[in-house]
Structure formats: C-alpha cells, structure tokens
PDB file of C-alpha atoms in Angstrom:
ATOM      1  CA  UNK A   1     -22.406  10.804 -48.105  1.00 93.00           C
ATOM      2  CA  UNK A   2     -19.035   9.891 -49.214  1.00 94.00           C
ATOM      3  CA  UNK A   3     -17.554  12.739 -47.225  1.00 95.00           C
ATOM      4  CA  UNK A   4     -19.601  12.486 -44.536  1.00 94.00           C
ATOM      5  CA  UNK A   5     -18.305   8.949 -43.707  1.00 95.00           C
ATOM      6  CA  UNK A   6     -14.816  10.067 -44.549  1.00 95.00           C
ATOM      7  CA  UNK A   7     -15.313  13.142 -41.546  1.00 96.00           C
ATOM      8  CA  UNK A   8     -17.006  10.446 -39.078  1.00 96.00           C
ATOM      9  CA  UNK A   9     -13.958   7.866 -39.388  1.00 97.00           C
ATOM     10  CA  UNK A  10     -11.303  10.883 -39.187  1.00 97.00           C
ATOM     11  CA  UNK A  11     -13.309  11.973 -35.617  1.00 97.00           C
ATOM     12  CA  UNK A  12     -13.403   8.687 -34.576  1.00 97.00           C
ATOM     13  CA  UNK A  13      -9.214   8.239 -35.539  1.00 97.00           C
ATOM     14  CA  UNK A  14      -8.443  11.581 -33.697  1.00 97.00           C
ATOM     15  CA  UNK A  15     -11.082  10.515 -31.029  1.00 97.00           C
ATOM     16  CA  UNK A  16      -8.850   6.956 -30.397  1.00 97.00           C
ATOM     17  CA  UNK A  17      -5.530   8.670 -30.280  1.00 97.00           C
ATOM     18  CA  UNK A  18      -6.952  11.230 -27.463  1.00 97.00           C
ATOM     19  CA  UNK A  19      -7.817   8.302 -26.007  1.00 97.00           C
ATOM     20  CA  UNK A  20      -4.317   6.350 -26.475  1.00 97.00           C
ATOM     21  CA  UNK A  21      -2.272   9.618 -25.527  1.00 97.00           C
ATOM     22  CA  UNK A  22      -4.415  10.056 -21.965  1.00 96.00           C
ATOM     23  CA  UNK A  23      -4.028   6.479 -21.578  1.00 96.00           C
ATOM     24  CA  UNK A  24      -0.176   6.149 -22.265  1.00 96.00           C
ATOM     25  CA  UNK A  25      -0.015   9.345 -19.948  1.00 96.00           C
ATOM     26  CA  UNK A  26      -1.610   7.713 -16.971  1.00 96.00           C
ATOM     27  CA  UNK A  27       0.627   4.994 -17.883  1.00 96.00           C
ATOM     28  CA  UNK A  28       3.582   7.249 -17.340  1.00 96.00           C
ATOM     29  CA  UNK A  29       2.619   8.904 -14.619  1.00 96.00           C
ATOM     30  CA  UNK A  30       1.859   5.301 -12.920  1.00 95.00           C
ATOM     31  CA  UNK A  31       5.403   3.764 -14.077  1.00 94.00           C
ATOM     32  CA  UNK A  32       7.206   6.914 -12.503  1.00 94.00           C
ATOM     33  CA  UNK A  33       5.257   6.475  -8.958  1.00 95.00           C
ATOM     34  CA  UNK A  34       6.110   2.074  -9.120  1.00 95.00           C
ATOM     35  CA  UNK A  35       9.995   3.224 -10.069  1.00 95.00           C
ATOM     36  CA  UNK A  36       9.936   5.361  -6.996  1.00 95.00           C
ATOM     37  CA  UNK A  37       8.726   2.503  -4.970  1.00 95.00           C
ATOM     38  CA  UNK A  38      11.177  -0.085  -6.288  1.00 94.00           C
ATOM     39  CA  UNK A  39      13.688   2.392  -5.088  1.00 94.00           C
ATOM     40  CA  UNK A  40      12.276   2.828  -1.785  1.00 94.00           C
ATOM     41  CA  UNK A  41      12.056  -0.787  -1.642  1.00 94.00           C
ATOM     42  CA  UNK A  42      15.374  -1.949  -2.898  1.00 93.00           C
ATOM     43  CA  UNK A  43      17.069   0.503  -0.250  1.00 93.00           C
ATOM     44  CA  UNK A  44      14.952  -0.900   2.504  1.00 92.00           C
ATOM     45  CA  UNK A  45      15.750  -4.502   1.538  1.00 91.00           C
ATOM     46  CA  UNK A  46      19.161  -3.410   1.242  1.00 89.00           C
ATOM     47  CA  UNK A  47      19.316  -2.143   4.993  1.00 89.00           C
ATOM     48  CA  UNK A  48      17.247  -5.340   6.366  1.00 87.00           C
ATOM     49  CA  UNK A  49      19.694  -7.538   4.440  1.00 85.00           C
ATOM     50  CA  UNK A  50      22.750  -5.881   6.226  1.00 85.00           C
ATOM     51  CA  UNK A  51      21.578  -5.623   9.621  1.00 84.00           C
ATOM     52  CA  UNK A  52      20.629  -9.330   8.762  1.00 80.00           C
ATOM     53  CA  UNK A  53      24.184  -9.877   8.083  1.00 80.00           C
ATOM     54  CA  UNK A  54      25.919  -7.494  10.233  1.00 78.00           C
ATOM     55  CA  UNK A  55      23.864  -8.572  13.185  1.00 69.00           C
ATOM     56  CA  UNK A  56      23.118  -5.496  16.019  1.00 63.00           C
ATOM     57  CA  UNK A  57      25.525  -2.265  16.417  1.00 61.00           C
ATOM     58  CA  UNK A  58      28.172  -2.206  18.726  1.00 60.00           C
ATOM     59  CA  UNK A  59      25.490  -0.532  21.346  1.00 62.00           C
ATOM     60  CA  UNK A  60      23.199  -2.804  21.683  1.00 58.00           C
ATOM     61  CA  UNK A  61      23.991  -6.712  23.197  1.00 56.00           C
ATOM     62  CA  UNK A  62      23.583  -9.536  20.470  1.00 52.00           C
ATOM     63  CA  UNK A  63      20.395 -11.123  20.865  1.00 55.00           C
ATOM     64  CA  UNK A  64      21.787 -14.527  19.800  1.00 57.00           C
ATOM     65  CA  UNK A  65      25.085 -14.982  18.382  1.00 63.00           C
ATOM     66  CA  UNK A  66      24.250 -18.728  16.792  1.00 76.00           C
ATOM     67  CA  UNK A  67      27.069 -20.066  14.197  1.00 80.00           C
ATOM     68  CA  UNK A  68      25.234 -18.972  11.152  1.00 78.00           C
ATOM     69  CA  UNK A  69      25.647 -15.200  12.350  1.00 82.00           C
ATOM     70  CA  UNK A  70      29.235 -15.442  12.465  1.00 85.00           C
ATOM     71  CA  UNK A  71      29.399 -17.580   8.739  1.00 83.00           C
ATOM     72  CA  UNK A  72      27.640 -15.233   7.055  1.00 84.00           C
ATOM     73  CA  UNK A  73      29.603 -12.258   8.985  1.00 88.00           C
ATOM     74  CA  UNK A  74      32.959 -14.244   7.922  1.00 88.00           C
ATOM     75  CA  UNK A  75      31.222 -14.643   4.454  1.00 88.00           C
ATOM     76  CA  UNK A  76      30.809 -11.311   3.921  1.00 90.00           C
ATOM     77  CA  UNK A  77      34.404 -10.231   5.087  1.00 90.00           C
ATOM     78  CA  UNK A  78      35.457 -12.267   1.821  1.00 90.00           C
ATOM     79  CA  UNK A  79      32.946 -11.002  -0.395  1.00 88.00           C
ATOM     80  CA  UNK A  80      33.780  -7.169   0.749  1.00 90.00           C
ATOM     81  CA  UNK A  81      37.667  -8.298   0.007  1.00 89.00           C
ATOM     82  CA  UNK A  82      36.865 -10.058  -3.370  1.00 87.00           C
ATOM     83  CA  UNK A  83      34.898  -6.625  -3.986  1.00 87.00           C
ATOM     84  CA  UNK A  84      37.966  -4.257  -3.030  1.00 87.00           C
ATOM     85  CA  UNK A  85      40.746  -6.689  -5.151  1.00 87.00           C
ATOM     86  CA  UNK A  86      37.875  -6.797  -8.175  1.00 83.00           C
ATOM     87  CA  UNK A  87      37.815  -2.249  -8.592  1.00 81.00           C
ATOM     88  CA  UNK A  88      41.385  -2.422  -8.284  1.00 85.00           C
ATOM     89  CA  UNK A  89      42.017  -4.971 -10.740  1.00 82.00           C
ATOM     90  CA  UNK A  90      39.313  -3.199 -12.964  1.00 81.00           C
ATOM     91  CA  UNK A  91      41.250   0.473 -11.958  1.00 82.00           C
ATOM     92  CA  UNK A  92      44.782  -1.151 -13.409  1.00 82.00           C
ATOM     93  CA  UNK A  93      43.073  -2.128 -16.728  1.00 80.00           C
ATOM     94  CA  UNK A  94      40.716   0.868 -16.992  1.00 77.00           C
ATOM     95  CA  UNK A  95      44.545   2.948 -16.482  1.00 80.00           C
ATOM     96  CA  UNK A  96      46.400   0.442 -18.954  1.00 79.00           C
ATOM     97  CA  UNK A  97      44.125   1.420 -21.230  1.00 74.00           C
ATOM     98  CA  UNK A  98      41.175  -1.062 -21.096  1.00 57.00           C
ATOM     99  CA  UNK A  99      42.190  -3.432 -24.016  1.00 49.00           C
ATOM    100  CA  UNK A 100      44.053  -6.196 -22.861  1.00 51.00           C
ATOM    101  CA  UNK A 101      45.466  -7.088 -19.106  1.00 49.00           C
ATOM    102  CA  UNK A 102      48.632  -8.992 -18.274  1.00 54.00           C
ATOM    103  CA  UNK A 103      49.209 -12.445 -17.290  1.00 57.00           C
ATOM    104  CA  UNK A 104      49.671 -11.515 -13.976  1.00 57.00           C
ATOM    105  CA  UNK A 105      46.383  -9.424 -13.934  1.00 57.00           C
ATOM    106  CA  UNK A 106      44.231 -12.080 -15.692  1.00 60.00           C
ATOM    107  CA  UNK A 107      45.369 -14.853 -13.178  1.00 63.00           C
ATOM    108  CA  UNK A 108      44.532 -12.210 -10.018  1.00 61.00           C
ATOM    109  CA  UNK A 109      40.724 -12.190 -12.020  1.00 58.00           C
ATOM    110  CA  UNK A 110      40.665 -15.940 -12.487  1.00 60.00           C
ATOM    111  CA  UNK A 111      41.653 -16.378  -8.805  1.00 63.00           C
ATOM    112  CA  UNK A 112      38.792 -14.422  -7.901  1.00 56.00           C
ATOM    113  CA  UNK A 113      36.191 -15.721 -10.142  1.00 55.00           C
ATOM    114  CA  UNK A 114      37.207 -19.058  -8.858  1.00 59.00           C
ATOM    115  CA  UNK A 115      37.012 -18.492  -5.214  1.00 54.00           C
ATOM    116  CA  UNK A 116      33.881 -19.402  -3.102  1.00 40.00           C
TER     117      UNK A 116
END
C-alpha cells in the first residue's frame, strides 16, 4: 500500500510538471507573438508621431499650417541638435577613454541637460 501511494503521488508530480512545461511553452510561444507586436507597434507609432511632427512631404500642400505645427517643427530642430552635440560629446569621452571628461566637456553636457 505504502508503495502504491508512493507510485500514485510520483504520477501525479510528473503528471503536474507535463502540465507546467506545456503551459510555460504556450506561454513562450504567446510572449514571442506580443514582442512581435510591440515592435510592429512601436514602429508604427514611431512613423504617426513624425509625420505628426514633420507635417506632409514636400509633394503634397499642407493641409493647415496652424502655429503649433511650426513649434513643434522648431522644437524638434533643437531636440535633433541637442541629439547630434549629445553622440559627439559621448564619442570624445568614449575616445578619451570613458573615465572622466574635461571641464570643458562636462559644461558642453550641463549646457545641454539644462536647455529646454
């Protein structure tokens, strides 16, 4: 009896970790297909926000040009500047070794940190 009750709990062990393994494989399989959507998604809002920003190509006539338009075009004129000075600030450190940057470097950061 003894074994008998030891065989029916060792089933019923490797009977739960079938179970957890086809789970934690449909798991997988389901966190691989929402990671290719978040991709798909993040490119699309990526490409809405721009034309958002950017407003219509050069082909086609703007629809309405309001103030706003223009801010955020003007705002993201300075961000795309702050972007370019930020890689080669990061470039001279990266090339001076990484550790420390000079005065002159760290006030160039702070000045860009600080603008709006």
């Amino acid at each position: 009896e003894r074994y008998a009750d030891l065989a029916a709990s060792h089933s019923e062990a490797l009977r739960q970790r079938e179970e957890r393994e086809w789970h934690n494989a449909r798991l997988r399989q389901e966190n691989a297909r929402l990671r290719l959507e978040n991709r798909r998604l993040r490119r699309e809002n990526r490409c809405l926000f721009r034309q958002a920003l950017l407003g219509p190509g050069p082909d086609k006539p703007p629809a309405d040009p309001g103030e706003e338009a223009e801010a955020l075009r003007a705002q993201l004129g300075r961000l795309q500047e702050k972007h370019r000075r930020a890689l080669r600030h990061l470039r001279r450190c990266r090339a001076a070794g990484g550790a420390e940057a000079s005065g002159a470097e760290e006030g160039e950061l702070e000045e860009l940190l600080l603008e709006e």
